[in-house]
Each structure stands twice: as C-alpha cells, then as structure tokens.
GROMACS .gro file of C-alpha atoms in nm:
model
  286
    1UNK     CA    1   5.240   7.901   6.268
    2UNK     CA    2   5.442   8.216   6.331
    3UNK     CA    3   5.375   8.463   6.564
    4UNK     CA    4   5.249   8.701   6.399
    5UNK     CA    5   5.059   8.507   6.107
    6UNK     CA    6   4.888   8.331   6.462
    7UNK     CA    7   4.761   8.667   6.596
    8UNK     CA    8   4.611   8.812   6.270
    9UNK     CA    9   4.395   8.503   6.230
   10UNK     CA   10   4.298   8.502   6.661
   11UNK     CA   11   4.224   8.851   6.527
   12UNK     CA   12   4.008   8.794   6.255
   13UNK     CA   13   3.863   8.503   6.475
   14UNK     CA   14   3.766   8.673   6.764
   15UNK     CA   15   3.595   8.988   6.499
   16UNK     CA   16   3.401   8.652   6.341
   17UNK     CA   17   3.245   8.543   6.651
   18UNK     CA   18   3.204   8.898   6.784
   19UNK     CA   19   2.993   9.021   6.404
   20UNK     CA   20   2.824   8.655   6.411
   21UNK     CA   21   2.669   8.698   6.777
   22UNK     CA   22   2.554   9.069   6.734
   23UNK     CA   23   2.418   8.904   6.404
   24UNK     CA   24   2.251   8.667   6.587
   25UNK     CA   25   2.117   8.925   6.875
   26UNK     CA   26   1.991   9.162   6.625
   27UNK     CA   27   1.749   8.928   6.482
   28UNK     CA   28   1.609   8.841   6.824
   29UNK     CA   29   1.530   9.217   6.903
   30UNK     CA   30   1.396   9.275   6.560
   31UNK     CA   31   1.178   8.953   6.554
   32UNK     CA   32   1.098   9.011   6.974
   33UNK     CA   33   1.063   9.389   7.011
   34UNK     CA   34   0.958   9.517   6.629
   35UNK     CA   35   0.787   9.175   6.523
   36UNK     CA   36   0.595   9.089   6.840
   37UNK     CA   37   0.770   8.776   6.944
   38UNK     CA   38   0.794   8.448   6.882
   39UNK     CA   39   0.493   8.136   6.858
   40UNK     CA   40   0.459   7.811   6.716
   41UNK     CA   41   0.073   7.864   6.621
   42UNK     CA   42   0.019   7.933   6.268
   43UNK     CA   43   0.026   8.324   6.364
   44UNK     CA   44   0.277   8.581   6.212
   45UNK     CA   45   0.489   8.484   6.563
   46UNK     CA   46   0.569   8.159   6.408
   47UNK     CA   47   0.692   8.335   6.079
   48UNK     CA   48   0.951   8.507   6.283
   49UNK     CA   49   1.115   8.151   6.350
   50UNK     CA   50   1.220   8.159   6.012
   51UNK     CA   51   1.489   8.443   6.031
   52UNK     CA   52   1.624   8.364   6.397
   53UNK     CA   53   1.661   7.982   6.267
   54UNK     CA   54   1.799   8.091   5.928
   55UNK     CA   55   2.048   8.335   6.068
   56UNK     CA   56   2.158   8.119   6.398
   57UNK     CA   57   2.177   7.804   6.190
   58UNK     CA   58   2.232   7.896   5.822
   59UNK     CA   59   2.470   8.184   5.857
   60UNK     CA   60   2.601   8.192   6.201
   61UNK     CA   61   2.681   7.783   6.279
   62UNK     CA   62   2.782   7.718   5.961
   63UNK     CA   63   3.044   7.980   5.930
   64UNK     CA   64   3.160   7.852   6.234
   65UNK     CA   65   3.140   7.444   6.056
   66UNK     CA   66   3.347   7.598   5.756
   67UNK     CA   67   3.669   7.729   5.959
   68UNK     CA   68   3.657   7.475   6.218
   69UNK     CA   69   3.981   7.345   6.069
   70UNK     CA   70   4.167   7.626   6.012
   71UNK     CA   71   4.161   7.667   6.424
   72UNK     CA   72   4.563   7.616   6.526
   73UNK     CA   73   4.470   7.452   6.860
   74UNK     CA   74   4.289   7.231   6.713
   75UNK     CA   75   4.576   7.099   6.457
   76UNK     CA   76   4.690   6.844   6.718
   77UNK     CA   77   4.364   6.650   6.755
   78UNK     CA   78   4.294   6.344   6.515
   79UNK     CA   79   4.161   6.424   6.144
   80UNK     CA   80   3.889   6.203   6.227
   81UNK     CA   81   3.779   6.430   6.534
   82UNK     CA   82   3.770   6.736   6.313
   83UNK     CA   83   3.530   6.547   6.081
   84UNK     CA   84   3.315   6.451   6.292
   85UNK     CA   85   3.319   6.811   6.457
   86UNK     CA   86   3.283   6.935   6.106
   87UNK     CA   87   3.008   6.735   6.005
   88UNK     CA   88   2.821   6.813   6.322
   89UNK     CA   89   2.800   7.154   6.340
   90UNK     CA   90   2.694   7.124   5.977
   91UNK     CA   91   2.406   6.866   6.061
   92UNK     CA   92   2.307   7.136   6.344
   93UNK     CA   93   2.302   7.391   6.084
   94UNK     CA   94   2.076   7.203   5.811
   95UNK     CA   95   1.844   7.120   6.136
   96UNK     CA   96   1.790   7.505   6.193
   97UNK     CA   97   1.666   7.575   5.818
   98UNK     CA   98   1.480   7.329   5.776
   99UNK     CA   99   1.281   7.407   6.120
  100UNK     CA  100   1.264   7.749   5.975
  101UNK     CA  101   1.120   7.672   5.641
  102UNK     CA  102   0.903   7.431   5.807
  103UNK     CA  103   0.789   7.757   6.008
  104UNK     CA  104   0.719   7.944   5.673
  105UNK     CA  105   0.485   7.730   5.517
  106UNK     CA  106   0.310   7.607   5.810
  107UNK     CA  107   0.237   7.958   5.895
  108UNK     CA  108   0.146   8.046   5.502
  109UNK     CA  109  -0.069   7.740   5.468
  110UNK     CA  110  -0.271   7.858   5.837
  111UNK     CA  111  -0.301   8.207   5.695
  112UNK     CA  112  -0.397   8.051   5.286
  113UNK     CA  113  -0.124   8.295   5.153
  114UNK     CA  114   0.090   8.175   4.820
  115UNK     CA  115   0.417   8.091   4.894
  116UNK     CA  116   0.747   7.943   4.684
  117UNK     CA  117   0.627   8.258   4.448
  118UNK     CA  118   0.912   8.510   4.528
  119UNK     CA  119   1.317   8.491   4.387
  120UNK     CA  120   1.399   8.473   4.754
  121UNK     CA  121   1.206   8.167   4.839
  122UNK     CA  122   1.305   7.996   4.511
  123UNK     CA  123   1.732   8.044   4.604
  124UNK     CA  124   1.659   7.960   4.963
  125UNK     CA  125   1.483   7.618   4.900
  126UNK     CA  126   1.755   7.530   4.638
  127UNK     CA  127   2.035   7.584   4.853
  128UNK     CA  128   1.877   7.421   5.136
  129UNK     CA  129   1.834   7.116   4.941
  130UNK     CA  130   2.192   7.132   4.830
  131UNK     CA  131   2.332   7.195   5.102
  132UNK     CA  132   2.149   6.883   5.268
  133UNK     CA  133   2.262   6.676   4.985
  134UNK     CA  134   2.634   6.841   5.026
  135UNK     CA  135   2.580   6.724   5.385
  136UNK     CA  136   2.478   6.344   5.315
  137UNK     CA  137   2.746   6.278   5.049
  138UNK     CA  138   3.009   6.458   5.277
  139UNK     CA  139   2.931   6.192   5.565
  140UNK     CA  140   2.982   5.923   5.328
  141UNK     CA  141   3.265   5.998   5.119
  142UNK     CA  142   3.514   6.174   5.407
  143UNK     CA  143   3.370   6.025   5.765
  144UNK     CA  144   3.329   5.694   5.690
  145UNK     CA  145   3.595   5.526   5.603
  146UNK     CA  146   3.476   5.324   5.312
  147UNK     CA  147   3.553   5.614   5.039
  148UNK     CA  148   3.876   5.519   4.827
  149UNK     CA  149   4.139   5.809   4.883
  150UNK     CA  150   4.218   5.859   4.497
  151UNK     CA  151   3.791   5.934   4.518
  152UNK     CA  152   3.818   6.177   4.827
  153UNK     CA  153   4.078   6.350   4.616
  154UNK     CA  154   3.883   6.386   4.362
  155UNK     CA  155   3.566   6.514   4.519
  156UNK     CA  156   3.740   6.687   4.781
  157UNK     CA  157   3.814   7.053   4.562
  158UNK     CA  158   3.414   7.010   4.456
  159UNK     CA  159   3.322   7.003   4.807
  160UNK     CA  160   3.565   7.269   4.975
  161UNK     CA  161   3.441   7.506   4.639
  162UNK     CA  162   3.044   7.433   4.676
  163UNK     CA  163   3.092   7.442   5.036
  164UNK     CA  164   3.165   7.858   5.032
  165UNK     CA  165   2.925   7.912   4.717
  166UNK     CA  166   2.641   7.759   4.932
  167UNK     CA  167   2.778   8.006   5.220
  168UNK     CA  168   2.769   8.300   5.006
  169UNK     CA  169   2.433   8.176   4.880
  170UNK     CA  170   2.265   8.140   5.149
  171UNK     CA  171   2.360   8.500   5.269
  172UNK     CA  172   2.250   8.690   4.967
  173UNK     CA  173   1.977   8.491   5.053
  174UNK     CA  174   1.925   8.584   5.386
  175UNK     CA  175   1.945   9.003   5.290
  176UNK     CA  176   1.652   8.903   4.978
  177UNK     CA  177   1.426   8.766   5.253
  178UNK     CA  178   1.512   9.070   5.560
  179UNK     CA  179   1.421   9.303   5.228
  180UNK     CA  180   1.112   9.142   5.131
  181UNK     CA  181   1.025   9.156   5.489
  182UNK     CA  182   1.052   9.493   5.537
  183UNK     CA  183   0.891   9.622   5.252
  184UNK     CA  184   0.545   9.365   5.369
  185UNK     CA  185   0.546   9.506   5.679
  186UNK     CA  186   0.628   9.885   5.681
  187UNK     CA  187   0.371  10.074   5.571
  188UNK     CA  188   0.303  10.344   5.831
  189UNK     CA  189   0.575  10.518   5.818
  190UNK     CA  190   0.707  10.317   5.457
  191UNK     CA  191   1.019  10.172   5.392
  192UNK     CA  192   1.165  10.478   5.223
  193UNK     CA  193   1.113  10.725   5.516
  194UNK     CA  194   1.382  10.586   5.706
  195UNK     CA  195   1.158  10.414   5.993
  196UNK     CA  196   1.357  10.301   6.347
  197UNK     CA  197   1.309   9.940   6.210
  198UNK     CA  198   1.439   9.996   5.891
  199UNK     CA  199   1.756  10.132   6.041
  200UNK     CA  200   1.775   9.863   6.263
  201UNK     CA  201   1.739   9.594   5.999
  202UNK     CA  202   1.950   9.717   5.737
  203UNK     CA  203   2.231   9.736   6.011
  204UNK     CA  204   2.185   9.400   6.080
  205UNK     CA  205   2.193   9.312   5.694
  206UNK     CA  206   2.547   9.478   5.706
  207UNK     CA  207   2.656   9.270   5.992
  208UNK     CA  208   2.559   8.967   5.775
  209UNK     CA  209   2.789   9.064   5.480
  210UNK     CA  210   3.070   9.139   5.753
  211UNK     CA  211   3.059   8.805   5.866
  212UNK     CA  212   3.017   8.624   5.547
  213UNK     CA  213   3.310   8.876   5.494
  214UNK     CA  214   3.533   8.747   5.768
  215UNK     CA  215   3.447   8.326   5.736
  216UNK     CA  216   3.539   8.415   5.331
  217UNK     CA  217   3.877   8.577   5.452
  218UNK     CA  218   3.987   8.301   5.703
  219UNK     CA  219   3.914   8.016   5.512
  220UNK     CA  220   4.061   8.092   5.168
  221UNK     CA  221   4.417   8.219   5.327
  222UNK     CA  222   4.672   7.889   5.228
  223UNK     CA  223   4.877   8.012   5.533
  224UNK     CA  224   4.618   7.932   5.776
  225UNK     CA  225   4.548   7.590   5.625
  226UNK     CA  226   4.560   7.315   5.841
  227UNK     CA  227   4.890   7.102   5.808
  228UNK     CA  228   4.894   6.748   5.629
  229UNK     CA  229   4.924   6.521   5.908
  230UNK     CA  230   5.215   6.278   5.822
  231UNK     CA  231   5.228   5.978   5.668
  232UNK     CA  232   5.262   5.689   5.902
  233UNK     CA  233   5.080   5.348   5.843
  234UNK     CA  234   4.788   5.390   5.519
  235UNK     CA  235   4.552   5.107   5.507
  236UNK     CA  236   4.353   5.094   5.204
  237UNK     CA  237   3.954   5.010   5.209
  238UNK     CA  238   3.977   4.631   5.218
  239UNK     CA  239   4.209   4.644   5.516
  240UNK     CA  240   4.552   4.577   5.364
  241UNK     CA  241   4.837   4.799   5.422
  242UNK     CA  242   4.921   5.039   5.131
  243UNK     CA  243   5.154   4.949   4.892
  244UNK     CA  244   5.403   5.181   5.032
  245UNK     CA  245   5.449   4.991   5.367
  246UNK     CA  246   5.488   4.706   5.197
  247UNK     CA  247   5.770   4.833   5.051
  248UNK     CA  248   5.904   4.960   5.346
  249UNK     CA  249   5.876   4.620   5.484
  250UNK     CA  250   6.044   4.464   5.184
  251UNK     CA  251   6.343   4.747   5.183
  252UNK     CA  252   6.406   4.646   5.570
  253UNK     CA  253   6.389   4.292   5.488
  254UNK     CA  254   6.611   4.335   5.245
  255UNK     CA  255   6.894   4.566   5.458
  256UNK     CA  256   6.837   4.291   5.713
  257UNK     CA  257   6.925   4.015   5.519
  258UNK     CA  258   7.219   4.212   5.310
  259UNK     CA  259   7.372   4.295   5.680
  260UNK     CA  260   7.345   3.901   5.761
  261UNK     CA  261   7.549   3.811   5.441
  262UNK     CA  262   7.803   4.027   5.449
  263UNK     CA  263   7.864   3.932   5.870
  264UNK     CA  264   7.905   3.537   5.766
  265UNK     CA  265   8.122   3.645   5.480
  266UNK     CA  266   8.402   3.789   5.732
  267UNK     CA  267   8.329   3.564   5.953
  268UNK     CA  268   8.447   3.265   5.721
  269UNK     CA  269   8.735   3.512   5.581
  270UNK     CA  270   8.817   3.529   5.992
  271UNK     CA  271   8.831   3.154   6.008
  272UNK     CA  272   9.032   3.137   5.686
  273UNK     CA  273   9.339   3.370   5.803
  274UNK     CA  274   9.315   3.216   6.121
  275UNK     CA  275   9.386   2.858   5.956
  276UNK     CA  276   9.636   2.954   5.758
  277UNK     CA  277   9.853   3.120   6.011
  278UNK     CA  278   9.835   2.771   6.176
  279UNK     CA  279   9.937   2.629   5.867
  280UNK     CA  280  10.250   2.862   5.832
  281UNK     CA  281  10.299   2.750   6.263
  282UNK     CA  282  10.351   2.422   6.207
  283UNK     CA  283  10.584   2.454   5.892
  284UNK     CA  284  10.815   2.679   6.094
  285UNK     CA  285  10.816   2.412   6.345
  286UNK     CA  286  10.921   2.081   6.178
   0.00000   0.00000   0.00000
C-alpha cells in the first residue's frame, strides 16, 4: 500500500474507533446517570441492558468484525487466522444482542407489558435472526474447510453484500429504538422542549450514523482490499492436489525427461565422431 493511500485509511481507522468508543460511553452515561443504572431483576434497570448490549455488540464489535481484513498489518498473517478472527468477533457480537433482547422481554414479561408490537422491535428481531443465520452458514462454508471453492465463490458476493445491509440495518435500528425510548420516558419536560437528555441522546444517535458512516467508507474502498494471497499448492476437498499442480508436475516431468533425451543423443553423436576419427587413424597408417 502506498504511503499515502496507508495514512488516509490509519486515518479513517483511528476516527472509527475514536466515534465507536464515545458511542459506546454515551450509552453508559445515558443508561447510568439519566436511566438509573443497570440490574438484572425484571426492573426498568434490566431494560437498559438492551441498548449498552445492542450498541457495544451490534454496532460497535461488529463494525470492528467487518473491516478486520482490510487492516494492512494484518495482510501478512494466514487467511485462515483472519477467519477465525472474523468469525469471532462476529460470534461476540450475536452474543451481545441476543443477551440484550433476552433483557427486553424478560423485563416486559416481569412488568406484563406487550412487546414485538412496535416497527422497531419487528426490524431488530429479523436482523438478529439473520444475522445469526449469516453467522452459522459463514462458519461452515468459509472456516471449515469442507466448502468447495467454485461454492465459496459463489456465496461469497451474497455474504460480503448482506453482511453491510445487516450493518446498516441494525443501525437504523438502533436510532428507531433510542427514539421510541425517548419519547416513553420524557414527559416532564417532553421530548419537544429540548430536555438535557434529549440533547444528549440525539448526539449520541449522530455518533451512531458517523460510525456506521466510517465502517461503510473503509470497507467498500477496492484500494484498501486485502491482497489475494498467491497461489502455491490448492488441495481440493477430498485431499488431492488441484488439477493445476498436477500439471505442473507433469510439465516438469516432462522438461526432465526432454533434457535426458536430448543429453544421450550427443552423447552417442560424441561416441560416433570419436570412432570415426579412429577409423580415418588407422587408414592413414597402413
């Protein structure tokens, strides 16, 4: 990577972790100093689980899982490292949302209010489920190695492509639920008067877009895609060597035993010369 190209993405990278923290920190102070805290007892303090989970996990860690291949220090370790690195980070990300949505209802069933009613809840729980099942088929087609490669290149534009909508999902749904939040809880002084919280909340709504923003930005630049590693020895599933080495191995043979001929053939043209010279010896002699 040139110079230049490498410091606009450390750039870029270093303004994505920067936005994603601060995301991350404003949703503890909202949830611990406007929303009372945090509990795991059925109360309104185990509610406020679900946007510290959602936004750590769902936002933050896996726009971290999505351009963990486009890092250039990282271009040197094994394909199979990133993947698992990858897949990870992911796995910690599905565990987050699904503790907070576990939060939700336990806390809606404690209190006997109606949930899975609003738009927000209804695009959350789909793209949770997606992205689990995005998650499962990922591990088997591209970690494990039983996949055929003309199948991983089939499937692979599907996943990169669902991949970012569920991102960009999952953030729109994020700002539905701070919205719906906000216009539950602030009644005296209302939403619409401009209340500290409000402020507060909507700024951290922004920082969400910026870093959805930023992980869009990085990962869709061609220029910061990670290289194609080279092709050195391809085995297929069963365990056989591709085609291609084969042929390799056939071409050498070949050379090899081309290079053998054509040494015996001067060699015997060597021995002929060589016996008729002492042919042409003894004639000049008797």
């Amino acid at each position: 990577m040139a110079m230049d190209r490498y410091r606009g993405f450390l750039g870029l990278l270093v303004s994505a972790l920067l936005v994603g923290f601060l995301c991350v920190l404003f949703t503890l102070i909202w949830v611990l100093h406007y929303r009372e805290g945090l509990g795991w007892d059925g109360s309104a303090l185990e509610f406020n689980w679900h946007p510290v989970l959602a936004v750590t996990g769902f936002v933050f860690v896996q726009g971290i899982a999505i351009i963990v291949y486009r890092l250039p220090w990282t271009w040197k370790c094994s394909k199979l490292l990133m993947k698992s690195i990858h897949a990870g980070l992911n796995t910690v990300a599905a565990i987050f949302a699904i503790i907070s949505v576990v939060a939700v209802f336990d806390n809606r069933n404690a209190n006997n209010i109606p949930h899975m009613y609003s738009l927000h809840s209804w695009v959350g729980l789909t793209a949770l489920i997606l992205y689990v099942l995005q998650l499962v088929l990922g591990f088997f087609i591209f970690l494990l190695p039983w996949a055929s490669l003309s199948l991983r290149a089939l499937v692979m534009p599907i996943h990169v492509y669902s991949g970012l909508l569920l991102f960009g999902t999952v953030i729109a749904t994020v700002l539905m639920g701070v919205t719906e939040k906000l216009f539950f809880v602030l009644k005296n002084p209302s939403y619409h008067t401009f209340p500290p919280e409000g402020v507060f909340t909507n700024t951290l709504g922004l920082l969400i877009v910026v870093f959805g923003a930023l992980i869009f930005w990085i990962a869709t630049r061609p220029q910061w895609k990670r290289p194609k590693e080279p092709d050195s020895i391809l085995f297929q599933p069963n365990g056989g060597p591709a085609d291609g080495m084969e042929g390799a191995i056939a071409i050498s043979s070949g050379n090899n035993m081309d290079k053998s001929d054509s040494e015996l053939n001067s060699e015997v043209a060597a021995r002929k010369r060589n016996l008729g010279l002492d042919e042409a010896g003894q004639r000049s002699t008797m």
